[in-house]
Amino acid sequence: MSETRTGDSIIHPLPPEISNKIAAGEVIQRPASVVKELLDNAIDAGADQLKILIQNAGRTLIQVSDNGCGMSKEDLPLCFERHATSKINTVDDLFRIRTLGFRGEAMASIASVSQVTVKTKRAEDENGWEFEVWGGEEREIKPTATDNGTTIAVRNLFFNVPARRQFLKTDVTELRHILRTIQYAALASTDVAFYVEADGDIIYDLPIQKLKDRVTQIFGSSYKASLIEFKEETSYVKIHGFASDPKLAKKSRGEQFLFVNGRPFQHRYLTHVILSLYDAWTRNNEYPFYALFFDIDPSKVDVNVHPAKMEVKFEDERSVIQLARSVVNRALNQHFQVPNIQQEEDAFLSDNESRRFDSGFSFNRPSTSTDNEKGFQIPSRINYKSNPVQGRGRDFGEQLYGETGSRQRTDFSESQSYQPPVDQKEQVAKDTGFWQLHNTYILTQTRTGLTVIDQHLAHKRIIFEKAINATEEALPSTQQLLFAQTLELSASDYTLLKELHSIIQRMGFSVQLLSGNTAMINGVPADIEIGNEEEVLISMLHQYQELGQKVKLEAREKLAIAFAAKAAIPRGKKLTEQEMESLVDQLFACEQPYLDPLKKPTISYIPLDEIQSRFR
C-alpha cells in the first residue's frame, strides 16, 4: 500500500489534459460551438469587422479574424488557461454581465480537442505574436507580422477524440448549424460587418447596417416588404424587433430568434407563445420568422444557467412573456387591420385563457373556394412502365371490385378483348361509382362494403413512387419552362440545394446553381403546376430538413417524400368522378397502395356488416 496516500484515499485531482477534454464535452459539442465561442470573443474585443472561413463544415478549419483590441504577449498564453478571463473580477460581476463570454473556459476547451493557432496584435505594439496549442500542448510564442486584432484558426476538430468526431452529422447538417450560429451573431450585432466563406464560396458579405436591411440580406429580398416591426418600453424591460408576414412561414424551424441584452437564448415556452399568435393565419407545422430583442437590467436576468449559455432565467419571467405576447400580438393585429379587442387586464390572464380569448375572434384565413373550383389535372410525365405493377395493388383491387370490376379498369385487365354484356356494364358502373366526402375523401361501393380513400395521402403515395422511379431512369422527363425562374435562397437553403442537386435533377427538375445564393429553374417535373415551381422547390428543401430530424431514410427517399407532400392533391380540392377514378387506378398500380410514404393509411374499408349493425 502506498505511503503517500493518507487514509487510503483513492480520490485525486485530474490532470489538465483530462479535465479540459471533459469540459470540452460540455462546451464544444460540434463545429458550430467553436464558431459561437470565437465570435463571442471577437465581438467582446470591440471588433466591427469579422471574417469567418469554414472548410469541410468546420471539420478541417474554422478561422475567425477580427479587428478588435488584440492581446499582449503576456495575455496570449493566459487565454488558454481554464477560468482565466478579463470580463469578471468578483462574484457580483456574475449578476451584471454585459459581455457575451465570461467563464474563461472556451479557449482551453477548444485547444484540448483541436490544433489552434492564434495571431494577435494590439494597435500600440510594433509587432504581433503567434501562439500554437495542439491538443492542449502549448508551443513557443513567437513574433509575427499581422494586422491589428486577432485571428484564431482551429484545425482538425476532435482529431484526438475519434469517438466525438465519428458522431458529427453530415457536412450539410453541420454547416447549417454553423450558419445559424452566425445568423444569431449577425442579427444581434448589426454594428459589426460579417464576411463568411465556406469551401471557397461566399455565403455572407454583410456591411454595418440597420436591422431590417440585415434581415433582408440574410434571408432574402422577399422579406423586405413583409417584415412587421414592433417595439415597446416599460420601466422593467424594452422590447423591439421584427416578425414576418405569415405568407413567409416555412415548414421547418430555424428562423425564430430570441435575444436578451444582445445575447441569443432559447426559451421553449416563449417560442410557443409567439408562434401561437400566428395560429389564425398559418397551418399546422408552419413557422414564421421573428427576431425578438429584450433589453433589461443585467441584474434581472441570470445568463449563467446553461453550459452553452443558451438558456437564461428572468427574475420576473411571467411579466416578460406576457409583455412580449402583447407587443407582438398588437403588431400583427395592426398589420392585418384587425381591431384590438384585448383589455389591459388580459396581460394577467393565464396563457390558456389568453389563447382562448384571441382565438375566439374571427381571424379567418382567406377563402380557398377559388382553388377548390379549379379542376385537377392528373399529371402523366413521370410515368410507370407500360405493364402495371403486379402484386398487392392488383390483388387489392380485385378483392374490392371483383373480377368484373377489375376488367372494367384497363390498367388491371388481363384481356382487352373481354366485353361484358350491357346489363353487366351498367351494374359495374353503378357498383363502382365514386363520391367525394367533404372534398377530402373518395368513397366507393364494393361487393362487401364501403371503401374510403384519403385523396391527399393516396396522391402522395402515387407521386412518391413516380419520383423514386424517375431517379432510376437515365433520362428523367422534364417540362421546360417558357421563362426561366431565378430563385433567391437563404444561405442554409442554398447549401442544402447544392448537396441535393444531383438527386433533384434526376427527379425531373432542371436547376442551375448560380453565385450569391441564387439558382435558376429551367424545368420541372410534370407533377408541378406551372407557376408554382419556386414555392415547390423551397418547400421541398424545408420539408427535407424537417424529415431529417424525424426519419432515417436515404436522401432520395426523403426528397421524394418532400416533393410528394407539396405536389399532392390537397385536402379540400373538389374532384370530378373521372379524376377520382384515375386517382384510384393509379393508387392500385402502386407497389404499396395501402400506406402513404410516411406509413399513414391511404385506404380504410368499412364492411357492410358493420354498417348494418348501426341500424339494429
Coordinates of C-alpha atoms in Angstrom, one line a residue:
M1 CA 0.0 0.0 0.0
S2 CA 1.4 3.4 -0.9
E3 CA 2.5 5.5 2.0
T4 CA 1.8 8.7 0.0
R5 CA -2.0 8.2 0.3
T6 CA -3.4 9.5 3.6
G7 CA -6.2 7.4 4.9
D8 CA -6.3 5.1 1.9
S9 CA -7.6 7.9 -0.3
I10 CA -8.5 6.9 -3.8
I11 CA -9.7 10.3 -5.0
H12 CA -7.2 12.5 -6.8
P13 CA -7.3 15.7 -9.0
L14 CA -7.5 15.0 -12.7
P15 CA -4.6 16.3 -14.8
P16 CA -5.4 19.3 -17.0
E17 CA -5.4 17.3 -20.3
I18 CA -8.2 15.2 -19.0
S19 CA -10.2 17.9 -17.2
N20 CA -10.1 20.1 -20.3
K21 CA -11.4 17.3 -22.5
I22 CA -14.3 16.8 -20.0
A23 CA -15.1 20.5 -20.1
A24 CA -14.9 20.4 -23.9
G25 CA -17.6 17.8 -23.9
E26 CA -20.0 20.3 -22.3
V27 CA -18.9 23.5 -24.1
I28 CA -17.8 22.2 -27.6
Q29 CA -20.5 19.9 -28.9
R30 CA -20.0 20.4 -32.6
P31 CA -18.2 22.8 -35.0
A32 CA -20.9 25.4 -34.5
S33 CA -20.0 25.6 -30.8
V34 CA -16.4 26.6 -31.8
V35 CA -17.8 29.3 -34.1
K36 CA -20.0 30.7 -31.4
E37 CA -17.2 31.0 -28.8
L38 CA -14.8 32.6 -31.3
L39 CA -17.5 35.1 -32.4
D40 CA -18.4 35.9 -28.8
N41 CA -14.7 36.7 -28.0
A42 CA -14.3 38.8 -31.2
I43 CA -17.4 40.9 -30.5
D44 CA -16.4 41.3 -26.8
A45 CA -13.0 42.6 -28.1
G46 CA -14.7 45.5 -29.7
A47 CA -14.3 44.3 -33.3
D48 CA -16.5 45.8 -36.1
Q49 CA -15.1 43.7 -38.9
L50 CA -15.3 39.9 -38.8
K51 CA -14.1 37.4 -41.3
I52 CA -15.1 33.7 -40.9
L53 CA -13.6 31.0 -43.1
I54 CA -15.0 27.4 -42.9
Q55 CA -13.7 24.3 -44.6
N56 CA -15.4 20.9 -44.6
A57 CA -18.2 22.1 -42.4
G58 CA -15.7 23.0 -39.7
R59 CA -14.0 19.6 -39.5
T60 CA -10.9 20.8 -41.3
L61 CA -10.8 24.5 -40.5
I62 CA -12.7 27.2 -38.6
Q63 CA -11.0 30.6 -38.8
V64 CA -12.2 33.9 -37.3
S65 CA -10.4 37.1 -37.9
D66 CA -11.3 40.4 -36.2
N67 CA -10.1 44.0 -35.9
G68 CA -10.6 44.1 -32.1
C69 CA -8.3 45.2 -29.4
G70 CA -5.9 42.3 -29.7
M71 CA -3.8 40.7 -26.9
S72 CA -0.4 41.3 -25.4
K73 CA 2.4 38.6 -25.3
E74 CA 1.6 38.1 -21.6
D75 CA -2.1 37.6 -22.1
L76 CA -1.8 35.2 -25.1
P77 CA -1.0 32.0 -23.1
L78 CA -3.3 33.1 -20.3
C79 CA -6.3 33.0 -22.6
F80 CA -5.9 29.2 -22.8
E81 CA -5.9 28.8 -19.1
R82 CA -9.2 27.4 -17.7
H83 CA -11.3 30.1 -15.9
A84 CA -8.9 32.8 -16.9
T85 CA -10.8 35.9 -18.2
S86 CA -10.7 39.6 -18.4
K87 CA -14.5 40.0 -18.1
I88 CA -15.3 39.4 -14.5
N89 CA -13.4 40.0 -11.2
T90 CA -15.9 39.5 -8.4
V91 CA -18.9 37.3 -7.6
D92 CA -21.1 40.4 -8.0
D93 CA -20.0 40.7 -11.7
L94 CA -21.8 37.4 -12.4
F95 CA -25.1 39.2 -11.8
R96 CA -24.5 42.1 -14.1
I97 CA -22.9 40.5 -17.1
R98 CA -23.0 42.5 -20.3
T99 CA -20.3 40.6 -22.3
L100 CA -21.1 37.5 -24.4
G101 CA -18.3 35.4 -22.8
F102 CA -17.4 35.4 -19.1
R103 CA -16.4 32.0 -17.9
G104 CA -12.9 31.8 -19.4
E105 CA -13.1 28.1 -20.3
A106 CA -13.9 28.2 -24.1
M107 CA -10.4 28.6 -25.4
A108 CA -9.0 25.9 -23.1
S109 CA -11.8 23.5 -24.2
I110 CA -11.3 24.2 -27.9
A111 CA -7.5 23.8 -27.7
S112 CA -7.8 20.5 -25.9
V113 CA -9.6 18.8 -28.9
S114 CA -8.1 20.6 -31.9
Q115 CA -5.0 22.3 -33.3
V116 CA -5.2 26.0 -32.6
T117 CA -3.1 28.8 -34.0
V118 CA -3.5 32.4 -32.7
K119 CA -2.1 35.5 -34.3
T120 CA -2.7 38.8 -32.4
K121 CA -1.6 42.4 -32.3
R122 CA -2.5 45.5 -30.4
A123 CA -2.6 48.8 -32.1
E124 CA 0.1 50.2 -29.8
D125 CA 2.5 47.3 -30.4
E126 CA 5.1 47.3 -33.2
N127 CA 4.6 43.6 -34.0
G128 CA 2.2 40.8 -33.3
W129 CA 2.5 37.5 -31.7
E130 CA 1.8 33.9 -32.8
F131 CA 1.0 31.0 -30.4
E132 CA 0.0 27.4 -31.1
V133 CA -1.7 24.9 -28.8
W134 CA -2.2 21.4 -30.2
G135 CA -4.4 19.0 -28.2
G136 CA -3.8 21.0 -25.1
E137 CA 0.0 21.1 -25.6
E138 CA 1.4 24.6 -25.7
R139 CA 4.1 25.6 -28.1
E140 CA 6.5 28.5 -28.3
I141 CA 5.3 32.1 -28.6
K142 CA 7.0 33.9 -31.4
P143 CA 6.7 37.3 -33.0
T144 CA 4.9 37.6 -36.3
A145 CA 3.7 40.2 -38.8
T146 CA -0.1 40.5 -38.7
D147 CA -2.8 43.1 -38.7
N148 CA -4.3 44.8 -35.6
G149 CA -6.7 42.4 -34.0
T150 CA -6.8 38.7 -33.6
T151 CA -7.0 35.7 -35.9
I152 CA -7.8 32.3 -34.5
A153 CA -7.6 29.2 -36.7
V154 CA -9.0 25.9 -35.3
R155 CA -7.9 22.9 -37.4
N156 CA -8.8 19.2 -37.3
L157 CA -11.5 19.5 -34.6
F158 CA -11.7 16.4 -32.4
F159 CA -8.6 14.9 -34.0
N160 CA -7.6 13.4 -30.7
V161 CA -11.1 12.3 -29.8
P162 CA -12.2 10.0 -32.6
A163 CA -15.4 9.0 -30.9
R164 CA -16.6 12.6 -30.9
R165 CA -15.6 13.1 -34.5
Q166 CA -17.5 10.0 -35.5
F167 CA -20.7 11.3 -34.1
L168 CA -20.7 14.5 -36.1
K169 CA -23.6 14.8 -38.6
T170 CA -23.2 15.2 -42.4
D171 CA -21.5 18.3 -43.7
V172 CA -24.8 19.9 -44.7
T173 CA -26.2 19.5 -41.2
E174 CA -23.1 20.8 -39.5
L175 CA -22.8 23.7 -41.9
R176 CA -26.4 24.5 -41.3
H177 CA -25.7 24.7 -37.6
I178 CA -22.7 27.0 -38.2
L179 CA -24.7 29.3 -40.4
R180 CA -27.5 29.5 -37.8
T181 CA -24.9 30.5 -35.2
I182 CA -23.6 33.2 -37.5
Q183 CA -27.1 34.4 -38.2
Y184 CA -27.7 34.8 -34.4
A185 CA -24.5 36.9 -34.1
A186 CA -25.2 38.9 -37.2
L187 CA -28.7 39.8 -36.1
A188 CA -27.6 40.8 -32.6
S189 CA -24.6 42.9 -33.8
T190 CA -25.7 45.0 -36.7
D191 CA -22.9 47.4 -35.9
V192 CA -20.4 44.7 -37.0
A193 CA -19.6 43.7 -40.6
F194 CA -19.6 39.9 -41.3
Y195 CA -17.8 38.2 -44.2
V196 CA -18.4 34.4 -44.3
E197 CA -16.8 32.0 -46.7
A198 CA -17.3 28.2 -46.8
D199 CA -15.2 26.0 -49.0
G200 CA -14.4 29.0 -51.2
D201 CA -18.0 30.1 -51.7
I202 CA -19.0 33.5 -50.3
I203 CA -22.0 32.8 -48.0
Y204 CA -22.5 36.3 -46.4
D205 CA -20.9 39.7 -47.0
L206 CA -22.8 41.9 -44.6
P207 CA -21.8 45.5 -44.1
I208 CA -22.7 47.5 -41.0
Q209 CA -26.4 48.2 -41.5
K210 CA -29.8 48.6 -39.9
L211 CA -31.6 45.5 -38.5
K212 CA -34.2 45.4 -41.3
D213 CA -31.6 45.6 -44.0
R214 CA -29.6 42.8 -42.3
V215 CA -32.7 40.5 -42.1
T216 CA -33.3 41.1 -45.7
Q217 CA -29.8 40.4 -46.8
I218 CA -29.5 37.2 -44.7
F219 CA -32.9 35.7 -45.5
G220 CA -33.7 37.2 -48.9
S221 CA -35.3 40.2 -50.6
S222 CA -38.8 38.7 -50.2
Y223 CA -38.6 39.6 -46.5
K224 CA -38.1 43.4 -47.1
A225 CA -41.8 44.2 -47.8
S226 CA -43.1 41.5 -45.4
L227 CA -41.5 42.5 -42.0
I228 CA -43.7 43.7 -39.2
E229 CA -41.9 46.0 -36.8
F230 CA -42.7 46.2 -33.1
K231 CA -41.3 48.0 -30.1
E232 CA -42.4 48.7 -26.5
E233 CA -40.7 50.1 -23.5
T234 CA -41.6 49.8 -19.8
S235 CA -39.7 50.6 -16.6
Y236 CA -38.7 46.9 -16.4
V237 CA -37.8 45.9 -20.0
K238 CA -37.5 47.2 -23.5
I239 CA -38.7 45.0 -26.4
H240 CA -38.2 45.5 -30.1
G241 CA -37.8 43.5 -33.3
F242 CA -39.4 42.2 -36.4
A243 CA -41.9 39.4 -37.2
S244 CA -42.7 38.2 -40.7
D245 CA -46.0 38.1 -42.6
P246 CA -47.5 34.6 -42.3
K247 CA -47.0 34.1 -46.0
L248 CA -43.3 33.6 -45.4
A249 CA -43.9 30.8 -42.9
K250 CA -41.8 27.7 -43.5
K251 CA -42.3 24.0 -42.9
S252 CA -39.2 23.8 -40.7
R253 CA -38.0 25.7 -37.7
G254 CA -34.8 27.7 -37.9
E255 CA -35.8 31.4 -38.4
Q256 CA -37.0 32.1 -34.8
F257 CA -34.6 34.3 -32.9
L258 CA -34.6 35.5 -29.2
F259 CA -32.1 37.8 -27.7
V260 CA -31.6 39.4 -24.3
N261 CA -29.0 42.2 -23.9
G262 CA -27.6 41.2 -27.3
R263 CA -27.2 37.5 -26.2
P264 CA -29.0 34.8 -28.1
F265 CA -31.1 32.4 -26.0
Q266 CA -33.7 29.7 -26.3
H267 CA -36.9 29.5 -24.4
R268 CA -39.4 26.8 -25.3
Y269 CA -42.5 28.4 -23.7
L270 CA -41.8 31.9 -25.0
T271 CA -41.4 30.4 -28.5
H272 CA -44.7 28.6 -28.2
V273 CA -46.4 31.8 -27.1
I274 CA -45.1 33.8 -30.1
L275 CA -45.9 31.0 -32.6
S276 CA -49.4 30.6 -31.2
L277 CA -50.2 34.2 -32.2
Y278 CA -49.9 33.1 -35.8
D279 CA -52.4 30.2 -35.4
A280 CA -55.2 32.1 -37.2
W281 CA -53.0 32.7 -40.3
T282 CA -50.8 29.6 -40.5
R283 CA -51.4 25.9 -40.9
N284 CA -50.0 23.2 -38.5
N285 CA -46.2 22.8 -38.6
E286 CA -45.7 26.2 -40.3
Y287 CA -43.1 28.5 -38.6
P288 CA -42.9 32.2 -39.4
F289 CA -39.7 34.3 -38.9
Y290 CA -39.3 36.6 -35.9
A291 CA -36.4 38.3 -34.2
L292 CA -37.3 39.4 -30.7
F293 CA -34.9 41.6 -28.6
F294 CA -35.1 42.2 -24.9
D295 CA -33.1 45.0 -23.2
I296 CA -33.2 44.5 -19.4
D297 CA -31.1 45.3 -16.4
P298 CA -28.5 42.6 -16.2
S299 CA -29.2 42.1 -12.5
K300 CA -32.7 41.0 -13.5
V301 CA -31.6 38.1 -15.7
D302 CA -29.3 35.1 -15.0
V303 CA -27.3 34.1 -18.0
N304 CA -25.2 31.5 -16.1
V305 CA -27.7 28.7 -16.0
H306 CA -26.7 26.6 -19.1
P307 CA -23.3 25.0 -20.1
A308 CA -23.6 26.5 -23.6
K309 CA -25.1 29.8 -22.3
M310 CA -28.2 29.2 -24.5
E311 CA -30.7 29.5 -21.7
V312 CA -31.4 32.4 -19.3
K313 CA -33.6 32.9 -16.2
F314 CA -35.6 36.1 -15.9
E315 CA -36.3 37.4 -12.4
D316 CA -40.0 38.1 -13.5
E317 CA -40.4 35.7 -16.3
R318 CA -44.2 35.9 -16.4
S319 CA -44.2 39.7 -17.0
V320 CA -41.6 39.4 -19.7
I321 CA -43.5 36.7 -21.6
Q322 CA -46.9 38.5 -21.2
L323 CA -45.4 41.8 -22.4
A324 CA -43.8 40.1 -25.4
R325 CA -47.0 38.4 -26.3
S326 CA -49.0 41.6 -26.1
V327 CA -46.5 43.6 -28.2
V328 CA -46.2 41.0 -31.0
N329 CA -50.0 40.4 -31.0
R330 CA -50.7 44.1 -31.3
A331 CA -48.2 44.4 -34.2
L332 CA -49.9 41.5 -36.0
N333 CA -53.4 43.0 -35.5
Q334 CA -52.3 46.3 -36.8
H335 CA -50.6 44.7 -39.8
F336 CA -53.8 42.8 -40.7
Q337 CA -56.1 45.8 -39.6
V338 CA -57.8 43.7 -37.0
P339 CA -59.5 45.6 -34.2
N340 CA -57.6 45.2 -31.0
I341 CA -60.3 43.9 -28.6
Q342 CA -57.9 42.9 -25.8
Q343 CA -58.3 44.6 -22.5
E344 CA -55.3 45.7 -20.4
E345 CA -56.1 43.1 -17.8
D346 CA -55.5 40.4 -20.5
A347 CA -51.8 40.5 -19.6
F348 CA -52.7 38.9 -16.3
L349 CA -54.7 36.0 -17.7
S350 CA -53.3 32.6 -17.9
D351 CA -51.8 31.5 -21.2
N352 CA -54.7 29.1 -21.9
E353 CA -57.2 31.9 -21.2
S354 CA -55.3 34.3 -23.3
R355 CA -55.2 32.0 -26.3
R356 CA -58.9 31.2 -25.9
F357 CA -59.7 34.9 -25.8
D358 CA -57.7 35.5 -29.0
S359 CA -58.8 32.5 -31.0
G360 CA -62.4 33.4 -30.5
F361 CA -62.1 36.4 -32.7
S362 CA -62.7 36.0 -36.4
F363 CA -59.1 35.7 -37.7
N364 CA -60.3 33.6 -40.6
R365 CA -58.0 32.6 -43.4
P366 CA -58.7 33.8 -46.9
S367 CA -61.2 31.6 -48.7
T368 CA -59.8 28.8 -50.8
S369 CA -63.0 28.4 -52.8
T370 CA -61.3 29.6 -56.0
D371 CA -58.7 26.8 -55.7
N372 CA -61.4 24.3 -55.0
E373 CA -63.4 25.2 -58.1
K374 CA -60.4 24.6 -60.3
G375 CA -60.3 21.2 -62.0
F376 CA -57.5 18.9 -61.1
Q377 CA -55.3 17.5 -63.8
I378 CA -53.7 14.2 -63.2
P379 CA -50.1 14.6 -64.4
S380 CA -48.5 11.9 -66.5
R381 CA -45.0 13.0 -67.5
I382 CA -43.3 10.7 -64.9
N383 CA -45.0 7.5 -66.0
Y384 CA -44.9 4.0 -64.7
K385 CA -43.7 1.3 -67.0
S386 CA -46.3 0.1 -69.6
N387 CA -47.0 -3.1 -67.6
P388 CA -49.0 -2.5 -64.4
V389 CA -47.3 -3.4 -61.2
Q390 CA -48.1 -7.0 -60.3
G391 CA -48.8 -7.8 -56.7
R392 CA -50.6 -6.3 -53.8
G393 CA -52.1 -3.4 -55.6
R394 CA -53.9 -5.5 -58.2
D395 CA -54.9 -8.1 -55.7
F396 CA -56.5 -5.5 -53.5
G397 CA -58.4 -4.0 -56.5
E398 CA -59.8 -7.5 -57.3
Q399 CA -60.8 -8.1 -53.7
L400 CA -62.6 -4.8 -53.7
Y401 CA -64.3 -4.9 -57.0
G402 CA -64.2 -8.5 -58.1
E403 CA -63.1 -9.8 -61.4
T404 CA -65.7 -7.9 -63.3
G405 CA -64.7 -4.7 -61.6
S406 CA -61.0 -5.2 -62.4
R407 CA -61.8 -5.8 -66.1
Q408 CA -63.7 -2.5 -66.2
R409 CA -60.3 -0.8 -65.3
T410 CA -58.0 -1.2 -68.3
D411 CA -54.8 -0.9 -66.1
F412 CA -55.7 -4.2 -64.4
S413 CA -57.3 -6.1 -67.2
E414 CA -55.7 -9.3 -68.5
S415 CA -57.5 -9.2 -71.7
Q416 CA -58.7 -6.1 -73.5
S417 CA -61.0 -8.1 -75.7
Y418 CA -63.3 -9.1 -72.9
Q419 CA -66.7 -7.2 -73.2
P420 CA -69.3 -7.8 -70.5
P421 CA -72.9 -7.7 -71.5
V422 CA -74.6 -4.4 -71.5
D423 CA -76.6 -5.1 -68.3
Q424 CA -73.3 -6.1 -66.5
K425 CA -71.6 -2.9 -67.7
E426 CA -74.4 -0.9 -66.2
Q427 CA -74.1 -2.8 -62.9
V428 CA -70.4 -2.3 -62.8
A429 CA -70.8 1.5 -63.4
K430 CA -73.3 1.5 -60.6
D431 CA -71.3 -0.6 -58.2
T432 CA -68.0 1.2 -58.7
G433 CA -69.1 4.8 -58.8
F434 CA -67.1 7.4 -56.9
W435 CA -68.3 10.0 -54.5
Q436 CA -66.4 12.7 -52.6
L437 CA -66.9 13.4 -49.0
H438 CA -66.1 17.0 -47.8
N439 CA -63.8 17.3 -50.8
T440 CA -61.3 15.2 -48.9
Y441 CA -62.3 11.5 -49.0
I442 CA -63.2 9.4 -52.0
L443 CA -66.0 6.9 -51.3
T444 CA -66.7 3.9 -53.5
Q445 CA -69.0 0.9 -53.0
T446 CA -67.6 -2.6 -53.1
R447 CA -69.1 -6.0 -53.2
T448 CA -69.0 -6.4 -49.4
G449 CA -68.9 -2.8 -48.0
L450 CA -67.6 0.7 -48.4
T451 CA -64.0 1.8 -49.2
V452 CA -62.8 5.3 -48.1
I453 CA -59.7 6.8 -49.6
D454 CA -57.9 9.9 -48.4
Q455 CA -57.2 11.7 -51.7
H456 CA -54.2 13.6 -50.3
L457 CA -52.4 10.6 -48.8
A458 CA -53.2 8.5 -51.8
H459 CA -51.8 11.0 -54.2
K460 CA -48.7 11.4 -52.0
R461 CA -48.1 7.6 -52.4
I462 CA -48.5 7.9 -56.2
I463 CA -46.1 10.9 -56.6
F464 CA -43.6 9.4 -54.2
E465 CA -43.3 6.1 -56.3
K466 CA -43.2 8.1 -59.5
A467 CA -40.4 10.3 -58.2
I468 CA -38.4 7.3 -56.9
N469 CA -38.8 5.6 -60.3
A470 CA -37.7 8.8 -62.1
T471 CA -34.4 8.9 -60.1
E472 CA -33.6 5.4 -61.5
E473 CA -34.2 6.4 -65.1
A474 CA -31.3 7.6 -67.4
L475 CA -33.3 10.5 -68.8
P476 CA -35.9 11.8 -66.4
S477 CA -38.9 13.5 -68.0
T478 CA -38.9 17.3 -67.6
Q479 CA -41.2 20.0 -68.8
Q480 CA -39.2 23.1 -69.8
L481 CA -40.4 26.5 -68.6
L482 CA -41.1 29.1 -71.2
F483 CA -39.3 31.6 -69.0
A484 CA -36.6 30.5 -66.6
Q485 CA -37.2 31.5 -62.9
T486 CA -34.4 33.0 -60.8
L487 CA -34.7 31.9 -57.2
E488 CA -33.0 33.7 -54.3
L489 CA -32.3 31.4 -51.3
S490 CA -31.1 31.8 -47.8
A491 CA -27.5 30.6 -47.2
S492 CA -28.6 27.4 -45.5
D493 CA -31.2 26.6 -48.2
Y494 CA -28.6 27.2 -50.9
T495 CA -26.1 24.9 -49.2
L496 CA -28.7 22.2 -48.9
L497 CA -29.7 22.6 -52.6
K498 CA -26.1 22.1 -53.6
E499 CA -25.9 18.9 -51.6
L500 CA -29.1 17.5 -53.1
H501 CA -28.7 19.0 -56.6
S502 CA -27.9 15.7 -58.4
I503 CA -31.0 13.9 -56.9
I504 CA -33.2 16.9 -57.7
Q505 CA -32.1 16.9 -61.3
R506 CA -32.8 13.1 -61.6
M507 CA -36.4 13.7 -60.3
G508 CA -37.1 15.9 -63.3
F509 CA -36.1 19.4 -62.2
S510 CA -33.7 21.4 -64.3
V511 CA -31.9 23.7 -61.8
Q512 CA -28.8 25.7 -62.4
L513 CA -26.7 26.9 -59.4
L514 CA -25.6 30.5 -59.6
S515 CA -23.5 32.6 -57.3
G516 CA -24.8 34.7 -54.5
N517 CA -27.1 32.0 -53.1
T518 CA -29.3 32.1 -56.2
A519 CA -30.4 29.4 -58.6
M520 CA -32.2 29.3 -61.9
I521 CA -35.1 26.9 -62.5
N522 CA -35.3 26.0 -66.2
G523 CA -37.6 23.0 -66.0
V524 CA -39.8 21.0 -63.6
P525 CA -41.5 17.5 -63.3
A526 CA -44.9 17.4 -64.9
D527 CA -46.5 16.8 -61.4
I528 CA -45.8 20.5 -60.7
E529 CA -48.3 23.1 -61.9
I530 CA -46.5 25.7 -64.0
G531 CA -46.2 29.0 -62.0
N532 CA -45.7 27.1 -58.7
E533 CA -42.2 25.8 -59.2
E534 CA -40.4 28.2 -56.9
E535 CA -42.7 27.5 -54.0
V536 CA -42.5 23.7 -54.6
L537 CA -38.7 23.7 -54.6
I538 CA -38.3 25.8 -51.5
S539 CA -40.9 23.8 -49.7
M540 CA -39.1 20.6 -50.7
L541 CA -35.9 21.8 -49.1
H542 CA -37.7 22.8 -45.8
Q543 CA -39.6 19.6 -45.7
Y544 CA -36.4 17.6 -46.3
Q545 CA -34.8 19.4 -43.3
E546 CA -37.8 18.6 -41.1
L547 CA -37.8 14.9 -42.2
G548 CA -34.1 14.7 -41.5
Q549 CA -34.8 15.1 -37.8
K550 CA -37.6 12.5 -37.7
V551 CA -37.0 9.6 -40.0
K552 CA -33.9 7.7 -41.1
L553 CA -34.2 7.3 -44.9
E554 CA -32.0 7.7 -47.9
A555 CA -31.6 11.2 -49.2
R556 CA -33.6 10.5 -52.4
E557 CA -36.5 9.0 -50.4
K558 CA -36.7 12.0 -48.1
L559 CA -36.6 14.3 -51.1
A560 CA -39.3 12.3 -52.8
I561 CA -41.5 12.5 -49.7
A562 CA -40.9 16.2 -49.5
F563 CA -41.8 16.6 -53.2
A564 CA -44.9 14.4 -52.9
A565 CA -46.1 16.4 -49.8
K566 CA -46.1 19.6 -51.8
A567 CA -47.3 18.3 -55.2
A568 CA -50.1 16.1 -54.0
I569 CA -53.8 17.0 -54.3
P570 CA -54.6 19.0 -51.2
R571 CA -57.5 18.1 -48.9
G572 CA -60.4 20.3 -49.8
K573 CA -59.9 20.1 -53.6
K574 CA -63.1 19.1 -55.4
L575 CA -62.5 16.3 -58.0
T576 CA -64.7 15.1 -60.8
E577 CA -65.7 11.4 -60.9
Q578 CA -63.2 10.8 -63.8
E579 CA -60.4 12.4 -61.7
M580 CA -61.3 10.3 -58.7
E581 CA -61.4 7.1 -60.8
S582 CA -58.0 7.9 -62.4
L583 CA -56.5 8.6 -58.9
V584 CA -57.8 5.3 -57.6
D585 CA -56.5 3.4 -60.6
Q586 CA -53.0 4.9 -60.2
L587 CA -53.1 4.1 -56.4
F588 CA -53.8 0.4 -57.1
A589 CA -50.9 0.4 -59.5
C590 CA -48.5 1.3 -56.7
E591 CA -46.3 -1.2 -55.1
Q592 CA -47.7 -0.2 -51.7
P593 CA -51.2 1.3 -52.1
Y594 CA -52.2 0.8 -48.5
L595 CA -49.9 3.4 -47.0
D596 CA -48.5 6.8 -47.8
P597 CA -44.7 7.3 -47.8
L598 CA -44.8 8.0 -44.0
K599 CA -46.8 4.9 -43.3
K600 CA -50.1 6.6 -42.8
P601 CA -53.1 4.5 -44.2
T602 CA -54.4 5.7 -47.5
I603 CA -57.4 3.3 -47.6
S604 CA -60.0 2.4 -45.0
Y605 CA -62.5 -0.4 -45.6
I606 CA -65.9 -0.5 -43.8
P607 CA -67.6 -3.9 -44.0
L608 CA -71.3 -4.0 -44.9
D609 CA -72.0 -5.9 -41.7
E610 CA -70.6 -3.1 -39.6
I611 CA -72.8 -0.6 -41.4
Q612 CA -75.9 -2.8 -40.9
S613 CA -75.1 -3.2 -37.2
R614 CA -75.5 0.5 -36.7
F615 CA -79.2 0.3 -37.7
R616 CA -80.1 -2.6 -35.4

